[in-house]
Coordinates of C-alpha atoms and ligand atoms in Angstrom, one line a residue:
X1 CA 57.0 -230.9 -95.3
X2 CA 57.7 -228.6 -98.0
X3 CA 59.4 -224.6 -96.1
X4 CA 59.1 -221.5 -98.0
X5 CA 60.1 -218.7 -96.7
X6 CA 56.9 -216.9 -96.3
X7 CA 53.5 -218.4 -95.5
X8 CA 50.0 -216.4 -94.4
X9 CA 47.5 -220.0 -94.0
X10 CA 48.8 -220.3 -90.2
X11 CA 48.0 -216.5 -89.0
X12 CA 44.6 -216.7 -91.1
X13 CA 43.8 -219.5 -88.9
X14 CA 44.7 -217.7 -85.9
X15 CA 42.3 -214.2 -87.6
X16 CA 40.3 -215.8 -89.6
X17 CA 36.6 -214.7 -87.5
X18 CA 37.8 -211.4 -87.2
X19 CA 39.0 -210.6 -90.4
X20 CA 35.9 -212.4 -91.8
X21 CA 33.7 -210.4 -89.7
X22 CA 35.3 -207.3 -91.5
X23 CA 34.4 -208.2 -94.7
X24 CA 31.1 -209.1 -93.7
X25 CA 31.3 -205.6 -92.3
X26 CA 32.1 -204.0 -96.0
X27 CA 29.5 -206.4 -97.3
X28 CA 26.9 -205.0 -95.4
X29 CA 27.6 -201.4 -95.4
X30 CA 25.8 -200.4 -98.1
X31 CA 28.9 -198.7 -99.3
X32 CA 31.9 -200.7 -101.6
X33 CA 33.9 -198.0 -103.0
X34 CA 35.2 -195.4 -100.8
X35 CA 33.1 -195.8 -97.7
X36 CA 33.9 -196.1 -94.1
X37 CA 36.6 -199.0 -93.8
X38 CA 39.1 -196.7 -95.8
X39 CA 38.5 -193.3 -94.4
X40 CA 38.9 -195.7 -90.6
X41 CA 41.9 -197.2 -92.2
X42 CA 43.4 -193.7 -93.2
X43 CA 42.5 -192.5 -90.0
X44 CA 44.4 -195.2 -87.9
X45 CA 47.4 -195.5 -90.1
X46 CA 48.0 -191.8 -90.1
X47 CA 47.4 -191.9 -86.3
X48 CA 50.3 -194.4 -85.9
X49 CA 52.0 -192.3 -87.8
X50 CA 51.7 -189.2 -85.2
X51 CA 49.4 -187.8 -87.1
X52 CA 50.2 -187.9 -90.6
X53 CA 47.3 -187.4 -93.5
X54 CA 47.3 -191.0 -95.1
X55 CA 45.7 -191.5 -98.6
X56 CA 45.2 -195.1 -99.3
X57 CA 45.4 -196.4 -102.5
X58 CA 45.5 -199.1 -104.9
X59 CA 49.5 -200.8 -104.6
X60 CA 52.5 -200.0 -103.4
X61 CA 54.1 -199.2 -106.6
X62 CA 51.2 -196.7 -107.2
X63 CA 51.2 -195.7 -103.7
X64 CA 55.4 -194.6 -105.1
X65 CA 53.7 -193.0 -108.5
X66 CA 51.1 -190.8 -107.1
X67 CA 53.4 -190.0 -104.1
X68 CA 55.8 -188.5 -107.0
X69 CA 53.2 -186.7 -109.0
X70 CA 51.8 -185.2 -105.8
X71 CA 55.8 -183.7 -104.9
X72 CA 55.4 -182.5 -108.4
X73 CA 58.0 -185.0 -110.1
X74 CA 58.2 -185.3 -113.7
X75 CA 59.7 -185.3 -116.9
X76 CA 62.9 -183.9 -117.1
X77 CA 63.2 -184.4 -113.3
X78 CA 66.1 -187.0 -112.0
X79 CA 65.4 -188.8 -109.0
X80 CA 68.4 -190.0 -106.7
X81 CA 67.5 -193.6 -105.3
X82 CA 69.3 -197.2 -105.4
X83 CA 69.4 -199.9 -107.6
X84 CA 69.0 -202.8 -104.7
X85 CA 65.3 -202.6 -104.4
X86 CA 62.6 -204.0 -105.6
X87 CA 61.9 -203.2 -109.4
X88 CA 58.6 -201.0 -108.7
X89 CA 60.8 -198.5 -106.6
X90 CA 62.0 -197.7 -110.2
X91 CA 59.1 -198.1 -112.2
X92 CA 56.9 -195.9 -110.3
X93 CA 60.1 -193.1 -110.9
X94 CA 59.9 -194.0 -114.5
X95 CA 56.5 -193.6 -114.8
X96 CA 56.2 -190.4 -113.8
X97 CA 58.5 -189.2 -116.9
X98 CA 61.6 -189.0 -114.3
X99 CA 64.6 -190.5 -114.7
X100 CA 66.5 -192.6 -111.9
X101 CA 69.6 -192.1 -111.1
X102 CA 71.3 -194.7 -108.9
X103 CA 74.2 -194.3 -106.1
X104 CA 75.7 -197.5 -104.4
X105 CA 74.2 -199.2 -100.7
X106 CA 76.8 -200.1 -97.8
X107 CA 78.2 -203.3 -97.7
X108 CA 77.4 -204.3 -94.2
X109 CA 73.3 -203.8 -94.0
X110 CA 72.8 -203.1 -98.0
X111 CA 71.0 -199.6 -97.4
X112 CA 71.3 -196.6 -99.5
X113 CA 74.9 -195.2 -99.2
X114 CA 74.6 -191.8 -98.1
X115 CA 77.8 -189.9 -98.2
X116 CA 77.3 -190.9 -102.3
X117 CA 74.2 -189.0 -102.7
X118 CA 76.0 -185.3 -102.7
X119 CA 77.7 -186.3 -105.9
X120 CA 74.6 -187.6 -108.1
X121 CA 72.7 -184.1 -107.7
X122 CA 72.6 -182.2 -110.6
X123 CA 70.2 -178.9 -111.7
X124 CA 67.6 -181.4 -112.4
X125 CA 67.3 -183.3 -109.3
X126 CA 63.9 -182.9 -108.1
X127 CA 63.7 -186.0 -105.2
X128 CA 65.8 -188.3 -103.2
X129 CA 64.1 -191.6 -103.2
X130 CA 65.7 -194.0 -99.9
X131 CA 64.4 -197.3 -99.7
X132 CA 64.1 -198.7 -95.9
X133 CA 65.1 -201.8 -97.6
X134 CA 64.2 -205.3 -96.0
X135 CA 62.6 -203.6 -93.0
X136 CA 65.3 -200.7 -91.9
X137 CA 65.8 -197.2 -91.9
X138 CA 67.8 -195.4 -94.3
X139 CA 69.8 -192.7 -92.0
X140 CA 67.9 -189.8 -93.2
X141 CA 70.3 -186.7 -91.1
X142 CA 72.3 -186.9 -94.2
X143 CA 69.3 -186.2 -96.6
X144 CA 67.3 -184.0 -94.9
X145 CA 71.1 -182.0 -94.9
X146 CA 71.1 -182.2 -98.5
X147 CA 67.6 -182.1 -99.6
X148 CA 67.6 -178.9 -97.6
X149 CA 70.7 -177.3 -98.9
X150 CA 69.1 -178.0 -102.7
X151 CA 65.7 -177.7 -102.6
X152 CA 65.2 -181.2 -102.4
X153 CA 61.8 -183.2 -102.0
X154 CA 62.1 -186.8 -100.0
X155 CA 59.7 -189.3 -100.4
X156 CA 60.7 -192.9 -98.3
X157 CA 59.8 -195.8 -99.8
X158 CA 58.3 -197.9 -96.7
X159 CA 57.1 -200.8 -98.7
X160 CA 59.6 -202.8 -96.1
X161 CA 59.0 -200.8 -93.0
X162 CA 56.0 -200.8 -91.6
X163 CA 56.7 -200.4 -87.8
X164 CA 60.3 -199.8 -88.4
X165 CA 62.1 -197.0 -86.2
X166 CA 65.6 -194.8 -86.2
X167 CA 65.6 -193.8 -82.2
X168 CA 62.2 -192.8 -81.5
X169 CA 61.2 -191.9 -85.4
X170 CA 59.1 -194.3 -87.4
X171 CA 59.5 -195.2 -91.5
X172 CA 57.3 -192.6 -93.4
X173 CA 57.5 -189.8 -90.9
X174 CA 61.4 -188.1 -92.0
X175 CA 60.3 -187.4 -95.5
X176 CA 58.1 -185.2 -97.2
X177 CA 56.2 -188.2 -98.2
X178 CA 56.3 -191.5 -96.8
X179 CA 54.6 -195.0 -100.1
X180 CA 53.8 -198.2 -98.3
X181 CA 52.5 -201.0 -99.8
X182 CA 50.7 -203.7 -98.1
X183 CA 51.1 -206.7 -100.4
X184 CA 50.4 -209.9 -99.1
X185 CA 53.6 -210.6 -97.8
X186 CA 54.5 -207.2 -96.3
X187 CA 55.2 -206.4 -92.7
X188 CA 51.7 -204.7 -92.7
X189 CA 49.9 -207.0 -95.4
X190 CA 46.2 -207.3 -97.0
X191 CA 44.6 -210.5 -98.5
X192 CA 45.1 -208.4 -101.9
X193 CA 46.8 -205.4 -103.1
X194 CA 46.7 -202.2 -101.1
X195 CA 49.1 -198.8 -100.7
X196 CA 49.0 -196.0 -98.9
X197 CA 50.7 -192.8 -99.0
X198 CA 51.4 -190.7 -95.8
X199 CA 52.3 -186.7 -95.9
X200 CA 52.4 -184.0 -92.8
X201 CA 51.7 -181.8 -95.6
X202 CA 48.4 -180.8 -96.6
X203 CA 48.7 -179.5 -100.4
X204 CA 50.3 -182.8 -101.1
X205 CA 47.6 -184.7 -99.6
X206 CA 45.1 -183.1 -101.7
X207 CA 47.2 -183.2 -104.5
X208 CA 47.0 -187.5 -103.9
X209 CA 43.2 -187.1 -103.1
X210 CA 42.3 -186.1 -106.7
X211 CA 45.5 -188.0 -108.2
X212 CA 43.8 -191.5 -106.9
X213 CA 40.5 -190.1 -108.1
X214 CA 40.4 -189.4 -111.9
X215 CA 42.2 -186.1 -111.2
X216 CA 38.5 -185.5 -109.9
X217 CA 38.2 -182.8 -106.7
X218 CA 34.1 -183.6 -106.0
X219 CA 32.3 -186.2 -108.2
X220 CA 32.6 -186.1 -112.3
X221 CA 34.8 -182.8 -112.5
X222 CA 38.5 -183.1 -113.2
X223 CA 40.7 -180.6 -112.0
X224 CA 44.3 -181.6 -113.5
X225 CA 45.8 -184.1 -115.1
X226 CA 47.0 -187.1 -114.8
X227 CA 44.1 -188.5 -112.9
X228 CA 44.3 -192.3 -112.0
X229 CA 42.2 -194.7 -110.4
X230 CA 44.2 -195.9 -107.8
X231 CA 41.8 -195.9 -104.7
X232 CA 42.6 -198.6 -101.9
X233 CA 39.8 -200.9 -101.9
X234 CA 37.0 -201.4 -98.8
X235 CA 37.3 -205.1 -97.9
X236 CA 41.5 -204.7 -97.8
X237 CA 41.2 -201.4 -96.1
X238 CA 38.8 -203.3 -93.5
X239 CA 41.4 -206.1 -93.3
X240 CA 44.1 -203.5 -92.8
X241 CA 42.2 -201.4 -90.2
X242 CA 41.8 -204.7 -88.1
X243 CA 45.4 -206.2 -88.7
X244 CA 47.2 -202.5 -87.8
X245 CA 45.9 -203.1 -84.0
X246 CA 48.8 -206.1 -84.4
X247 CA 51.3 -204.4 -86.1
X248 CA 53.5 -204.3 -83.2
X249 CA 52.8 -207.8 -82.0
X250 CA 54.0 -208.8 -85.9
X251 CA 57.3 -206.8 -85.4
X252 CA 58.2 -208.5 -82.0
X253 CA 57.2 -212.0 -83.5
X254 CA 59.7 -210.8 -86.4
X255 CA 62.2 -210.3 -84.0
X256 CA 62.0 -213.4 -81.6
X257 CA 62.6 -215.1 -85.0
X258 CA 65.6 -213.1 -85.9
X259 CA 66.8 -213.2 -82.8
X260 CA 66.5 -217.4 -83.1
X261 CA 68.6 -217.2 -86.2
X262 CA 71.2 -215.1 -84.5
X263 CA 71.7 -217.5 -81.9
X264 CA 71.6 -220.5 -83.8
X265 CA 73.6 -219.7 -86.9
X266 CA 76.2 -216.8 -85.1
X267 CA 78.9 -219.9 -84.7
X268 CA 78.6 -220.4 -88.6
X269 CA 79.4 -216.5 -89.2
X270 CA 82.4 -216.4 -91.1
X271 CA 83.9 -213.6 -93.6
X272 CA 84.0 -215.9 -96.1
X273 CA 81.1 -217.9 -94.9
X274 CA 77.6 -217.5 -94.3
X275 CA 76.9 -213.7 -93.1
X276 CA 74.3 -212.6 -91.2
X277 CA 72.3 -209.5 -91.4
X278 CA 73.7 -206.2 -89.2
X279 CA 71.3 -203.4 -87.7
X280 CA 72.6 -200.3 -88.7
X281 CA 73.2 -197.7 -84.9
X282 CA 70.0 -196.8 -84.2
X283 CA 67.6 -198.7 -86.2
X284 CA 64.7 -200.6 -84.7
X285 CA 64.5 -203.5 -87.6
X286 CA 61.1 -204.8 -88.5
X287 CA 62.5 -208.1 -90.5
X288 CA 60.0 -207.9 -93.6
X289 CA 63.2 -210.5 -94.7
X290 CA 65.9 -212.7 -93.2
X291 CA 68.5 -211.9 -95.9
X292 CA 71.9 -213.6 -95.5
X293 CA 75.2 -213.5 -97.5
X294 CA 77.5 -216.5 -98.9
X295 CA 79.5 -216.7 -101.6
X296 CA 78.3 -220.0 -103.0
X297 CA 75.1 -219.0 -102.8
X298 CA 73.4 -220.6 -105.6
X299 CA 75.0 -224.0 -104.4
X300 CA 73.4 -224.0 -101.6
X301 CA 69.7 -223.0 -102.6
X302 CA 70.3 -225.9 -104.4
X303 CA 71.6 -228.5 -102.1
X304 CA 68.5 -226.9 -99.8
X305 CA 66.2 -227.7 -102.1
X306 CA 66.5 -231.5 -101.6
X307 CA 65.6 -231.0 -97.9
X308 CA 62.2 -229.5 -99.3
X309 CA 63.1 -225.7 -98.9
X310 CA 62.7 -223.0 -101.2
X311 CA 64.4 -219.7 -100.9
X312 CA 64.1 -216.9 -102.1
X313 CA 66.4 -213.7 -103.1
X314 CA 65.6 -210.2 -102.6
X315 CA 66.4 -209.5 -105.2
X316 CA 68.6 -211.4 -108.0
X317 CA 68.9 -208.8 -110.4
X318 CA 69.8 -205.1 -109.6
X319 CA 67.3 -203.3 -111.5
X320 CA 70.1 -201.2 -113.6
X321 CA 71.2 -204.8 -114.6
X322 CA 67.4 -205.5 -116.3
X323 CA 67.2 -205.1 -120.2
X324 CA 63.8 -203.6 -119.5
X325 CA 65.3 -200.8 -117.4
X326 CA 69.3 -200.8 -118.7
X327 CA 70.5 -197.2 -118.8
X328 CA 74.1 -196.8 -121.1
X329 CA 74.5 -194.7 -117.5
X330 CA 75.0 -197.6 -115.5
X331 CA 76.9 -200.4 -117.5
X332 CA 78.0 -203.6 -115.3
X333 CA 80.4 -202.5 -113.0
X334 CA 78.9 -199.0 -112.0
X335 CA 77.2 -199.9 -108.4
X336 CA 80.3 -202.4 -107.8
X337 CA 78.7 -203.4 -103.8
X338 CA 74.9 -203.7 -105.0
X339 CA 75.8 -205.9 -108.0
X340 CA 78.3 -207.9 -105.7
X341 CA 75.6 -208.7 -102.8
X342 CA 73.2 -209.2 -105.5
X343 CA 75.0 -212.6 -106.7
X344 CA 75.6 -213.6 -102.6
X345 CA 72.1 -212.9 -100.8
X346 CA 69.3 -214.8 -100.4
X347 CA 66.6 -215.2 -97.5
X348 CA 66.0 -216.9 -94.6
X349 CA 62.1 -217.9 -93.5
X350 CA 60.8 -214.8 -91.9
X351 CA 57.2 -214.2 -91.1
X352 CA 55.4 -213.7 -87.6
X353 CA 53.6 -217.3 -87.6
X354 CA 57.0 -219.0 -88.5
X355 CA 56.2 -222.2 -86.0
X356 CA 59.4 -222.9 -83.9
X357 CA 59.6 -226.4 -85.5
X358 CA 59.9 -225.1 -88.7
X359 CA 62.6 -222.5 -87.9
X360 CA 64.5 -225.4 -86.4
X361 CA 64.1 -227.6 -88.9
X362 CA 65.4 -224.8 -91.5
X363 CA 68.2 -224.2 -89.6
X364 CA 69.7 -227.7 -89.1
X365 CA 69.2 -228.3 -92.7
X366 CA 71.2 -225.1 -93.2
X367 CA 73.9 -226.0 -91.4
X368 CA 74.3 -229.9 -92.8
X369 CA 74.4 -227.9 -95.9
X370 CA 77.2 -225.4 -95.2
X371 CA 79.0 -228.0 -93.7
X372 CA 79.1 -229.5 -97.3
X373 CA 79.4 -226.2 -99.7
Ligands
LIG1 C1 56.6 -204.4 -102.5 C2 57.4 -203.2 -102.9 C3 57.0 -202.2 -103.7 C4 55.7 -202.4 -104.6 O1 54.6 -202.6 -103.9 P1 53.3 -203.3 -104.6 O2 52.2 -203.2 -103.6 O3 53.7 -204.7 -104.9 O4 53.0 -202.5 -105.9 C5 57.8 -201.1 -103.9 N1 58.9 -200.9 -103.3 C6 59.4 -201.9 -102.5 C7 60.7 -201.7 -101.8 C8 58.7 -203.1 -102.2 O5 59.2 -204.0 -101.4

């Protein structure tokens, strides 16, 4: 039996009539781009949301792109954000003509280090970009603060988050904009690529209307550049109308398994050992992944994969650390905690039809390994 650490065929079985039925649905509709499956998906999602306008669009890292655009980002503009994330946070900021700039995350749950962001603003800040990385919440008091007292836009990358709460507020509603993506693998995912972007306020949502639509306000006439076509397609929508209904049965079955870990390796924990993940006060974690800490990290991915497992590490490169995205800004050294977690992490099987067997299984292979490292 070969483990991974994420796997969809077991929850497909469980779906697979009604999600088929939805894409018979699309099929039949008479409709394929645009029709009724998005505008229900966008409906639902922005419902779950309290009532945020939801745009749904092509990816996440669009969903991030168009999100900028419509907070009127661009060239010349810096946005603050963090280097431990996945490499689209910082293309989509790129693309837009921006430039990143990068403050350190906290050693003890990897998030965005907020008493660093004060210091990065300049007279060209235009955005704070937090990342609710591996499925919690940034604490956002501090940036609201800040993005207040400078004129500050906030968009939240919830690409990791779906579902995921501080106290009683959910991922994508303490910005000004809220990108989720809803790749495969994602808390909230599609059999394909899908994004959405989620806004209380109603210029930017019409700004991403015509943004995801050639730059187009009614059929064939563009009203302002750049115009993209980056609409969320019907059958995912569909799929993602049908699997939102069990978003929060996902997000408990997340948990159980975390909570399985927790009891089952919490004897191992050691400073200098394995570490596992901490829930920041507040945070109501949605587990998109397990990600643990130990310093010989790469020996034991190794000695894992003779029992048949694969890890994986989110992610093994911080993306100021990538020749394709090096900045003379940011030489090695310069985000001294995210380029130290970056060489220790790795991740733990983690999805909602994880079978108890296999959990086990992982876990006493785990600890015959430690034992040994
Ligand atoms: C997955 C992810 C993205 C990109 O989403 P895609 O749908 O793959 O384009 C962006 N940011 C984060 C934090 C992600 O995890």
């Amino acid at each position: 039996m070969t483990i991974r650490v994420w796997d969809y065929l077991l929850e497909y079985g469980k779906e697979r009539e009604d999600l088929l039925a939805g894409v018979e649905q699309v099929f039949s509709s008479g409709r394929l781009v645009l029709g009724e499956s998005v505008e229900a998906f966008e409906t639902d999602f922005g419902a779950y949301h309290g009532g945020r306008l939801c745009t749904g669009v092509d990816n996440g890292t669009n969903a991030l792109k168009l999100a900028l655009e419509a907070l009127s980002v661009g060239p010349g503009d810096e946005v603050i954000t963090v280097s431990n994330t996945a490499a689209p946070t910082v293309l989509a900021i790129v693309s837009t003509g921006a430039t990143p700039v990068f403050v350190d995350v906290r050693e003890d749950d990897f998030l965005m280090d907020t008493d660093q962001v004060e210091a990065a603003i300049t007279a060209r800040t235009r955005a704070l970009l937090p990342v609710h990385l591996y499925g919690q919440c940034v604490d956002m008091a501090p940036l609201r603060g800040l993005a207040d007292r400078y004129g500050l836009k906030i968009l939240e990358d919830c690409a990791q988050a779906h579902g995921a709460r501080h106290h009683d507020q959910l991922a994508g509603t303490m910005g000004d904009a809220a990108a989720f993506s809803f790749y495969p693998t994602k808390v909230l995912g599609a059999y394909g690529d899908g994004g959405a972007v989620i806004t209380a306020d109603e210029d930017v949502q019409r700004n991403l209307r015509q943004l995801r639509y050639y730059g187009m306000d009614t059929a064939y006439y563009v009203v302002r550049v750049p115009g993209h076509n980056s609409r969320l397609d019907e059958v995912q929508a569909e799929i993602l109308r049908r699997k939102l209904r069990r978003l929060d049965e996902y997000v408990e079955r997340r948990n159980a398994v975390a909570r399985r870990y927790e009891e089952q390796l919490a004897d191992l924990s050691a400073p200098d050992g394995l570490r596992l993940p901490a829930t920041a006060p507040g945070n109501r974690h949605v587990y998109y992944v397990y990600v643990v800490r130990h310093p010989r990290r790469d020996a034991v991915l190794e000695a894992l994969k003779e029992h048949d497992i694969f890890l994986n590490i989110s992610y093994p490169w911080p993306v100021h650390t990538m020749s394709g995205l090096a900045d003379p800004k940011y030489p090695a050294g310069s985000l001294p905690v995210t380029e130290k977690v970056a060489g220790e992490i790795f991740s733990l099987p983690m999805y909602p039809s994880l079978p108890e067997s296999v959990q086990e299984h992982t876990i006493a292979a785990l600890r015959e390994v430690l034992a040994a490292v």
